[in-house]
Amino acid sequence: MSTETFDRELDLDLAKYRCPLCQQALSLVDKSYRCENKHSFDQAKQGYVNLLPVQFKHSKEPGDNKAMVQARRAFLDKGYYQPLLNSMLALYNKYGDKSAAVFDAGCGEGFYTHQHKTEHNSVYGVDIAKETIKIAAKRHQDCFFSVATLSDLPFSDGGFGWLYSVYAPILENEFSRILQDQGYLLTVTPADNHLFELKSLIYRQATKHDTSKQAIEQLTLVEEQRLNYPMNFENSEDVLNLLAMTPFAFKASDEVLEQLRQLKLFSCQADFVLRLYQKTE
Ligand SMILES: C[S@@+](CC[C@H](N)C(=O)[O-])C[C@H]1O[C@@H](n2cnc3c(N)ncnc32)[C@H](O)[C@@H]1O
Ligand SMILES: [Zn+2]
């Protein structure tokens, strides 16, 4: 959808941004989000807003670095995680209230975010990495993106009906706070054999993922799914991008990198756990 056809003031059920400094509601006036205490946050030209005050930043460029971001974007664009996206959307279609606001926690470049946009909802994405939010906002102008931290979300209480986290930190208190009653949280985390074949090239003894459940006490588990499928690679560039997205990329020796560059065919498992929780009281 283009900027021209998307009106941010449309009659959608919008979630409300709140000021990260004083927690009062923010309103958008002349491309600037302002609270009653006169704190002000300008909307960037790409359409996102930076709601991470400098004093809350623990490093100069928090979140994923540029190389990881570019690799993930190139990899996801090739469709290797399409089955995951399909499973996420199937759950959303089965359980989600389609007019309630949706939130993607740790959204990266917005690959999953914009896929949740419908005519009747408003969709928000937050990430702590500014470069990634710039890309997301530029690519997907029909969603609301902001730079912020998941540990202190810039939203008022109870504004979201559907919240999900794909491979990003899960902050139970904040997630529960911004969910409506009966709203859902979907988490996607790696299962035992995720990228096992790739890891086996790098580690002498590749360990399996720990899939033990992170206890989420404030919400009720409604459904749990395992999604396992082979990803068949026919070019080494995609494998190298996949590797660059992972936390073990820096462990790869020059020898392994060379081996990967020479690869003609490679198959590797994608293995995910999807857990759907509901706020029941
Ligand atoms: C592995 S990436 C996943 C990105 C996206 N969900 C995807 O699957 O394409 C994790 C993301 O979480 C973000 N992140 C990590 N810690 C965060 C925090 N405390 N607040 C907001 N975002 C955070 C990173 O910048 C990164 O974009
Ligand atoms: Zn304020």
mmCIF file of C-alpha atoms and ligand atoms in Angstrom:
data_model
loop_
_atom_site.group_PDB
_atom_site.id
_atom_site.type_symbol
_atom_site.label_atom_id
_atom_site.label_comp_id
_atom_site.label_asym_id
_atom_site.label_seq_id
_atom_site.Cartn_x
_atom_site.Cartn_y
_atom_site.Cartn_z
ATOM 1 C CA MET A 1 0.000 0.000 0.000
ATOM 2 C CA SER A 2 1.442 3.434 -0.812
ATOM 3 C CA THR A 3 1.716 6.378 1.601
ATOM 4 C CA GLU A 4 -0.880 8.220 -0.411
ATOM 5 C CA THR A 5 -3.555 5.584 0.112
ATOM 6 C CA PHE A 6 -2.698 4.857 3.748
ATOM 7 C CA ASP A 7 -4.044 7.366 6.209
ATOM 8 C CA ARG A 8 -2.611 7.053 9.716
ATOM 9 C CA GLU A 9 -5.687 8.737 11.167
ATOM 10 C CA LEU A 10 -8.144 6.271 9.588
ATOM 11 C CA ASP A 11 -10.942 4.940 11.691
ATOM 12 C CA LEU A 12 -8.979 1.848 12.778
ATOM 13 C CA ASP A 13 -8.750 0.518 16.284
ATOM 14 C CA LEU A 14 -5.328 2.051 16.889
ATOM 15 C CA ALA A 15 -3.071 1.100 19.764
ATOM 16 C CA LYS A 16 -1.785 4.109 21.627
ATOM 17 C CA TYR A 17 1.819 5.183 21.834
ATOM 18 C CA ARG A 18 2.854 6.492 25.222
ATOM 19 C CA CYS A 19 5.757 8.737 26.126
ATOM 20 C CA PRO A 20 8.874 6.763 27.122
ATOM 21 C CA LEU A 21 9.841 9.569 29.530
ATOM 22 C CA CYS A 22 6.640 10.219 31.478
ATOM 23 C CA GLN A 23 4.238 7.470 30.277
ATOM 24 C CA GLN A 24 1.554 9.963 29.235
ATOM 25 C CA ALA A 25 -0.298 9.410 25.955
ATOM 26 C CA LEU A 26 1.377 10.656 22.771
ATOM 27 C CA SER A 27 -0.556 12.364 19.988
ATOM 28 C CA LEU A 28 0.639 12.865 16.456
ATOM 29 C CA VAL A 29 0.606 16.547 15.556
ATOM 30 C CA ASP A 30 2.414 17.896 12.488
ATOM 31 C CA LYS A 31 4.573 14.764 12.119
ATOM 32 C CA SER A 32 5.656 14.892 15.709
ATOM 33 C CA TYR A 33 4.478 12.713 18.601
ATOM 34 C CA ARG A 34 3.920 14.846 21.725
ATOM 35 C CA CYS A 35 2.773 14.277 25.289
ATOM 36 C CA GLU A 36 1.126 16.764 27.644
ATOM 37 C CA ASN A 37 4.479 17.329 29.343
ATOM 38 C CA LYS A 38 5.845 18.649 26.061
ATOM 39 C CA HIS A 39 8.182 15.759 25.345
ATOM 40 C CA SER A 40 8.371 15.478 21.609
ATOM 41 C CA PHE A 41 9.484 12.764 19.159
ATOM 42 C CA ASP A 42 9.669 13.544 15.458
ATOM 43 C CA GLN A 43 8.411 11.172 12.835
ATOM 44 C CA ALA A 44 11.348 10.346 10.552
ATOM 45 C CA LYS A 45 10.997 10.781 6.801
ATOM 46 C CA GLN A 46 10.590 6.999 6.406
ATOM 47 C CA GLY A 47 7.554 7.219 8.734
ATOM 48 C CA TYR A 48 8.931 5.570 11.894
ATOM 49 C CA VAL A 49 9.415 7.247 15.273
ATOM 50 C CA ASN A 50 12.379 6.875 17.581
ATOM 51 C CA LEU A 51 11.027 6.320 21.105
ATOM 52 C CA LEU A 52 14.308 5.207 22.620
ATOM 53 C CA PRO A 53 15.702 8.168 24.530
ATOM 54 C CA VAL A 54 19.517 8.346 24.447
ATOM 55 C CA GLN A 55 19.723 7.813 28.185
ATOM 56 C CA PHE A 56 18.028 4.396 27.724
ATOM 57 C CA LYS A 57 20.574 3.200 25.172
ATOM 58 C CA HIS A 58 23.160 0.851 26.614
ATOM 59 C CA SER A 59 25.339 0.888 23.526
ATOM 60 C CA LYS A 60 25.775 3.167 20.530
ATOM 61 C CA GLU A 61 24.057 0.813 18.113
ATOM 62 C CA PRO A 62 21.965 -1.650 20.102
ATOM 63 C CA GLY A 63 20.456 -4.737 18.453
ATOM 64 C CA ASP A 64 21.590 -6.637 15.388
ATOM 65 C CA ASN A 65 24.436 -5.176 13.327
ATOM 66 C CA LYS A 66 24.205 -4.149 9.678
ATOM 67 C CA ALA A 67 25.770 -7.343 8.310
ATOM 68 C CA MET A 68 23.253 -9.490 10.197
ATOM 69 C CA VAL A 69 20.385 -7.297 9.054
ATOM 70 C CA GLN A 70 21.389 -7.463 5.369
ATOM 71 C CA ALA A 71 21.934 -11.212 5.514
ATOM 72 C CA ARG A 72 18.554 -11.806 7.177
ATOM 73 C CA ARG A 73 16.768 -9.628 4.672
ATOM 74 C CA ALA A 74 18.305 -11.399 1.672
ATOM 75 C CA PHE A 75 17.636 -14.824 3.210
ATOM 76 C CA LEU A 76 14.012 -14.166 4.214
ATOM 77 C CA ASP A 77 13.229 -12.608 0.841
ATOM 78 C CA LYS A 78 14.094 -15.948 -0.799
ATOM 79 C CA GLY A 79 11.173 -17.600 1.032
ATOM 80 C CA TYR A 80 13.035 -20.207 3.103
ATOM 81 C CA TYR A 81 10.882 -19.336 6.136
ATOM 82 C CA GLN A 82 7.615 -19.140 4.193
ATOM 83 C CA PRO A 83 6.259 -22.294 5.927
ATOM 84 C CA LEU A 84 6.833 -20.552 9.265
ATOM 85 C CA LEU A 85 5.016 -17.449 8.085
ATOM 86 C CA ASN A 86 2.144 -19.648 6.843
ATOM 87 C CA SER A 87 1.832 -21.363 10.233
ATOM 88 C CA MET A 88 1.857 -18.017 12.043
ATOM 89 C CA LEU A 89 -0.843 -16.617 9.771
ATOM 90 C CA ALA A 90 -2.933 -19.787 10.131
ATOM 91 C CA LEU A 91 -2.939 -19.305 13.916
ATOM 92 C CA TYR A 92 -3.765 -15.614 13.525
ATOM 93 C CA ASN A 93 -6.631 -16.463 11.187
ATOM 94 C CA LYS A 94 -7.923 -19.162 13.515
ATOM 95 C CA TYR A 95 -7.794 -17.246 16.807
ATOM 96 C CA GLY A 96 -7.126 -13.549 16.204
ATOM 97 C CA ASP A 97 -9.670 -10.761 16.402
ATOM 98 C CA LYS A 98 -9.109 -9.254 12.953
ATOM 99 C CA SER A 99 -10.015 -5.714 13.948
ATOM 100 C CA ALA A 100 -7.724 -5.580 17.004
ATOM 101 C CA ALA A 101 -4.231 -4.104 16.821
ATOM 102 C CA VAL A 102 -1.260 -6.427 16.145
ATOM 103 C CA PHE A 103 2.227 -6.049 17.592
ATOM 104 C CA ASP A 104 5.488 -7.587 16.310
ATOM 105 C CA ALA A 105 8.045 -7.552 19.150
ATOM 106 C CA GLY A 106 11.621 -7.355 17.817
ATOM 107 C CA CYS A 107 10.318 -7.049 14.261
ATOM 108 C CA GLY A 108 13.628 -6.687 12.404
ATOM 109 C CA GLU A 109 12.986 -5.575 8.819
ATOM 110 C CA GLY A 110 9.273 -6.265 9.076
ATOM 111 C CA PHE A 111 9.200 -9.507 7.050
ATOM 112 C CA TYR A 112 6.399 -10.960 9.208
ATOM 113 C CA THR A 113 4.932 -7.639 10.345
ATOM 114 C CA HIS A 114 3.344 -6.433 7.125
ATOM 115 C CA GLN A 115 1.933 -9.887 6.371
ATOM 116 C CA HIS A 116 -0.453 -9.352 9.300
ATOM 117 C CA LYS A 117 -1.873 -6.134 7.883
ATOM 118 C CA THR A 118 -5.502 -6.322 6.800
ATOM 119 C CA GLU A 119 -8.045 -3.684 5.879
ATOM 120 C CA HIS A 120 -9.442 -3.701 9.387
ATOM 121 C CA ASN A 121 -6.470 -3.747 11.761
ATOM 122 C CA SER A 122 -3.489 -1.588 12.652
ATOM 123 C CA VAL A 123 -0.083 -3.240 12.871
ATOM 124 C CA TYR A 124 2.909 -2.119 14.930
ATOM 125 C CA GLY A 125 6.538 -3.222 14.964
ATOM 126 C CA VAL A 126 9.231 -2.353 17.491
ATOM 127 C CA ASP A 127 12.938 -3.028 17.350
ATOM 128 C CA ILE A 128 15.854 -1.586 19.257
ATOM 129 C CA ALA A 129 18.046 -1.453 16.123
ATOM 130 C CA LYS A 130 17.442 1.809 14.264
ATOM 131 C CA GLU A 131 18.874 0.602 10.936
ATOM 132 C CA THR A 132 16.455 -2.286 10.849
ATOM 133 C CA ILE A 133 13.452 -0.077 11.653
ATOM 134 C CA LYS A 134 14.461 2.332 8.892
ATOM 135 C CA ILE A 135 14.348 -0.530 6.388
ATOM 136 C CA ALA A 136 11.043 -1.838 7.770
ATOM 137 C CA ALA A 137 9.378 1.589 7.650
ATOM 138 C CA LYS A 138 10.601 2.298 4.150
ATOM 139 C CA ARG A 139 9.432 -1.058 2.817
ATOM 140 C CA HIS A 140 6.113 -1.336 4.619
ATOM 141 C CA GLN A 141 4.411 2.010 4.858
ATOM 142 C CA ASP A 142 1.084 0.551 5.917
ATOM 143 C CA CYS A 143 2.440 -0.402 9.381
ATOM 144 C CA PHE A 144 3.616 1.680 12.344
ATOM 145 C CA PHE A 145 7.263 1.175 13.268
ATOM 146 C CA SER A 146 9.231 2.555 16.184
ATOM 147 C CA VAL A 147 12.687 2.234 17.680
ATOM 148 C CA ALA A 148 12.170 1.242 21.304
ATOM 149 C CA THR A 149 13.103 -1.345 23.877
ATOM 150 C CA LEU A 150 10.936 -4.369 24.607
ATOM 151 C CA SER A 151 11.713 -4.005 28.301
ATOM 152 C CA ASP A 152 9.848 -0.683 28.475
ATOM 153 C CA LEU A 153 7.367 -0.588 25.636
ATOM 154 C CA PRO A 154 6.073 2.796 24.474
ATOM 155 C CA PHE A 155 2.412 1.687 24.483
ATOM 156 C CA SER A 156 -0.435 2.239 26.895
ATOM 157 C CA ASP A 157 -1.978 -0.788 28.637
ATOM 158 C CA GLY A 158 -4.280 -3.276 26.918
ATOM 159 C CA GLY A 159 -4.083 -1.961 23.350
ATOM 160 C CA PHE A 160 -3.244 -5.157 21.439
ATOM 161 C CA GLY A 161 -5.261 -8.236 20.534
ATOM 162 C CA TRP A 162 -2.399 -10.151 18.896
ATOM 163 C CA LEU A 163 1.260 -9.987 19.849
ATOM 164 C CA TYR A 164 4.071 -12.151 18.522
ATOM 165 C CA SER A 165 7.788 -12.606 18.895
ATOM 166 C CA VAL A 166 9.944 -14.430 16.355
ATOM 167 C CA TYR A 167 13.416 -15.189 17.691
ATOM 168 C CA ALA A 168 13.387 -12.070 19.829
ATOM 169 C CA PRO A 169 13.487 -11.569 23.601
ATOM 170 C CA ILE A 170 10.244 -12.414 25.437
ATOM 171 C CA LEU A 171 9.439 -9.853 28.122
ATOM 172 C CA GLU A 172 6.500 -11.329 29.943
ATOM 173 C CA ASN A 173 5.512 -8.377 32.107
ATOM 174 C CA GLU A 174 5.509 -5.856 29.295
ATOM 175 C CA PHE A 175 3.810 -8.219 26.846
ATOM 176 C CA SER A 176 1.043 -8.996 29.349
ATOM 177 C CA ARG A 177 0.593 -5.325 30.150
ATOM 178 C CA ILE A 178 -0.042 -4.249 26.556
ATOM 179 C CA LEU A 179 -2.348 -7.195 25.726
ATOM 180 C CA GLN A 180 -6.110 -6.786 25.912
ATOM 181 C CA ASP A 181 -8.118 -9.242 28.006
ATOM 182 C CA GLN A 182 -8.460 -12.421 25.913
ATOM 183 C CA GLY A 183 -5.616 -11.184 23.679
ATOM 184 C CA TYR A 184 -2.953 -13.629 22.405
ATOM 185 C CA LEU A 185 0.825 -13.930 22.511
ATOM 186 C CA LEU A 186 2.517 -16.146 19.894
ATOM 187 C CA THR A 187 6.169 -17.053 20.457
ATOM 188 C CA VAL A 188 8.431 -18.662 17.854
ATOM 189 C CA THR A 189 11.620 -20.214 19.172
ATOM 190 C CA PRO A 190 14.102 -22.748 17.765
ATOM 191 C CA ALA A 191 13.340 -26.467 18.261
ATOM 192 C CA ASP A 192 15.903 -29.267 18.803
ATOM 193 C CA ASN A 193 17.150 -29.714 15.268
ATOM 194 C CA HIS A 194 17.065 -26.158 14.016
ATOM 195 C CA LEU A 195 19.994 -25.681 11.594
ATOM 196 C CA PHE A 196 21.599 -28.845 12.920
ATOM 197 C CA GLU A 197 23.417 -29.645 9.641
ATOM 198 C CA LEU A 198 24.854 -26.135 9.451
ATOM 199 C CA LYS A 199 26.019 -26.280 13.039
ATOM 200 C CA SER A 200 27.600 -29.669 12.400
ATOM 201 C CA LEU A 201 29.918 -28.053 9.856
ATOM 202 C CA ILE A 202 31.067 -25.561 12.433
ATOM 203 C CA TYR A 203 31.222 -27.422 15.715
ATOM 204 C CA ARG A 204 32.887 -30.801 16.121
ATOM 205 C CA GLN A 205 29.949 -31.758 18.281
ATOM 206 C CA ALA A 206 26.918 -29.680 17.449
ATOM 207 C CA THR A 207 24.530 -29.312 20.344
ATOM 208 C CA LYS A 208 20.785 -29.370 19.902
ATOM 209 C CA HIS A 209 18.665 -26.431 20.883
ATOM 210 C CA ASP A 210 17.230 -26.312 24.348
ATOM 211 C CA THR A 211 13.504 -26.224 23.718
ATOM 212 C CA SER A 212 12.427 -26.188 27.332
ATOM 213 C CA LYS A 213 9.647 -23.754 27.729
ATOM 214 C CA GLN A 214 10.285 -20.322 29.117
ATOM 215 C CA ALA A 215 7.752 -20.133 31.932
ATOM 216 C CA ILE A 216 5.109 -17.564 31.081
ATOM 217 C CA GLU A 217 3.043 -17.453 34.211
ATOM 218 C CA GLN A 218 0.684 -14.602 33.522
ATOM 219 C CA LEU A 219 -0.772 -16.157 30.368
ATOM 220 C CA THR A 220 -2.434 -19.474 29.539
ATOM 221 C CA LEU A 221 -0.912 -21.821 26.955
ATOM 222 C CA VAL A 222 -3.570 -22.512 24.313
ATOM 223 C CA GLU A 223 -1.691 -24.385 21.601
ATOM 224 C CA GLU A 224 1.812 -25.661 20.903
ATOM 225 C CA GLN A 225 3.091 -26.707 17.469
ATOM 226 C CA ARG A 226 6.332 -28.101 16.137
ATOM 227 C CA LEU A 227 7.259 -27.174 12.581
ATOM 228 C CA ASN A 228 10.101 -29.107 10.959
ATOM 229 C CA TYR A 229 11.043 -29.106 7.270
ATOM 230 C CA PRO A 230 14.152 -29.368 5.115
ATOM 231 C CA MET A 231 15.569 -26.314 3.410
ATOM 232 C CA ASN A 232 17.321 -27.286 0.191
ATOM 233 C CA PHE A 233 19.973 -24.850 -0.961
ATOM 234 C CA GLU A 234 21.265 -24.683 -4.483
ATOM 235 C CA ASN A 235 23.580 -21.762 -4.015
ATOM 236 C CA SER A 236 26.200 -20.995 -1.436
ATOM 237 C CA GLU A 237 25.205 -17.341 -1.066
ATOM 238 C CA ASP A 238 21.946 -18.298 0.658
ATOM 239 C CA VAL A 239 23.777 -20.648 3.036
ATOM 240 C CA LEU A 240 26.285 -17.913 3.871
ATOM 241 C CA ASN A 241 23.423 -15.495 4.542
ATOM 242 C CA LEU A 242 21.759 -18.046 6.783
ATOM 243 C CA LEU A 243 25.006 -18.491 8.681
ATOM 244 C CA ALA A 244 25.449 -14.715 9.041
ATOM 245 C CA MET A 245 22.006 -14.495 10.692
ATOM 246 C CA THR A 246 22.973 -16.901 13.435
ATOM 247 C CA PRO A 247 24.665 -16.258 16.761
ATOM 248 C CA PHE A 248 27.325 -18.867 15.866
ATOM 249 C CA ALA A 249 28.479 -17.115 12.667
ATOM 250 C CA PHE A 250 31.608 -15.788 14.361
ATOM 251 C CA LYS A 251 32.652 -19.354 15.234
ATOM 252 C CA ALA A 252 33.074 -20.324 11.574
ATOM 253 C CA SER A 253 36.734 -20.716 10.614
ATOM 254 C CA ASP A 254 38.092 -19.511 7.250
ATOM 255 C CA GLU A 255 38.233 -23.135 6.222
ATOM 256 C CA VAL A 256 34.531 -23.670 6.897
ATOM 257 C CA LEU A 257 33.654 -20.448 5.099
ATOM 258 C CA GLU A 258 35.611 -21.612 2.062
ATOM 259 C CA GLN A 259 33.879 -24.984 2.230
ATOM 260 C CA LEU A 260 30.502 -23.216 2.268
ATOM 261 C CA ARG A 261 31.473 -21.045 -0.689
ATOM 262 C CA GLN A 262 32.239 -24.179 -2.712
ATOM 263 C CA LEU A 263 28.976 -25.916 -1.840
ATOM 264 C CA LYS A 264 26.714 -26.841 -4.711
ATOM 265 C CA LEU A 265 23.880 -28.545 -2.849
ATOM 266 C CA PHE A 266 23.141 -28.381 0.834
ATOM 267 C CA SER A 267 20.179 -29.405 2.916
ATOM 268 C CA CYS A 268 19.484 -28.210 6.401
ATOM 269 C CA GLN A 269 16.535 -28.513 8.763
ATOM 270 C CA ALA A 270 14.380 -25.639 9.877
ATOM 271 C CA ASP A 271 12.842 -26.611 13.191
ATOM 272 C CA PHE A 272 10.585 -24.296 15.184
ATOM 273 C CA VAL A 273 8.287 -24.375 18.199
ATOM 274 C CA LEU A 274 5.235 -22.126 18.051
ATOM 275 C CA ARG A 275 3.459 -21.485 21.334
ATOM 276 C CA LEU A 276 0.237 -19.583 21.580
ATOM 277 C CA TYR A 277 -0.776 -18.054 24.915
ATOM 278 C CA GLN A 278 -3.882 -16.140 25.936
ATOM 279 C CA LYS A 279 -4.473 -13.486 28.544
ATOM 280 C CA THR A 280 -7.368 -15.053 30.372
ATOM 281 C CA GLU A 281 -7.775 -12.810 33.394
HETATM 282 C C1 LIG B 1 16.955 -12.735 15.671
HETATM 283 S S1 LIG B 1 16.307 -11.129 15.323
HETATM 284 C C2 LIG B 1 14.682 -11.532 14.732
HETATM 285 C C3 LIG B 1 14.064 -10.436 13.912
HETATM 286 C C4 LIG B 1 12.675 -10.744 13.340
HETATM 287 N N1 LIG B 1 11.732 -11.079 14.383
HETATM 288 C C5 LIG B 1 12.772 -11.863 12.333
HETATM 289 O O1 LIG B 1 12.574 -13.025 12.723
HETATM 290 O O2 LIG B 1 13.050 -11.577 11.154
HETATM 291 C C6 LIG B 1 16.014 -10.434 16.918
HETATM 292 C C7 LIG B 1 15.598 -8.965 16.867
HETATM 293 O O3 LIG B 1 15.309 -8.511 18.197
HETATM 294 C C8 LIG B 1 15.835 -7.205 18.347
HETATM 295 N N2 LIG B 1 16.039 -6.984 19.791
HETATM 296 C C9 LIG B 1 16.891 -7.622 20.618
HETATM 297 N N3 LIG B 1 16.776 -7.150 21.877
HETATM 298 C C10 LIG B 1 15.801 -6.189 21.850
HETATM 299 C C11 LIG B 1 15.203 -5.330 22.845
HETATM 300 N N4 LIG B 1 15.583 -5.373 24.108
HETATM 301 N N5 LIG B 1 14.247 -4.465 22.456
HETATM 302 C C12 LIG B 1 13.845 -4.419 21.144
HETATM 303 N N6 LIG B 1 14.363 -5.200 20.182
HETATM 304 C C13 LIG B 1 15.329 -6.078 20.517
HETATM 305 C C14 LIG B 1 17.120 -7.218 17.513
HETATM 306 O O4 LIG B 1 17.560 -5.929 17.147
HETATM 307 C C15 LIG B 1 16.689 -8.061 16.321
HETATM 308 O O5 LIG B 1 16.175 -7.287 15.263
HETATM 309 ZN ZN ZN B 2 6.290 12.802 28.258
#
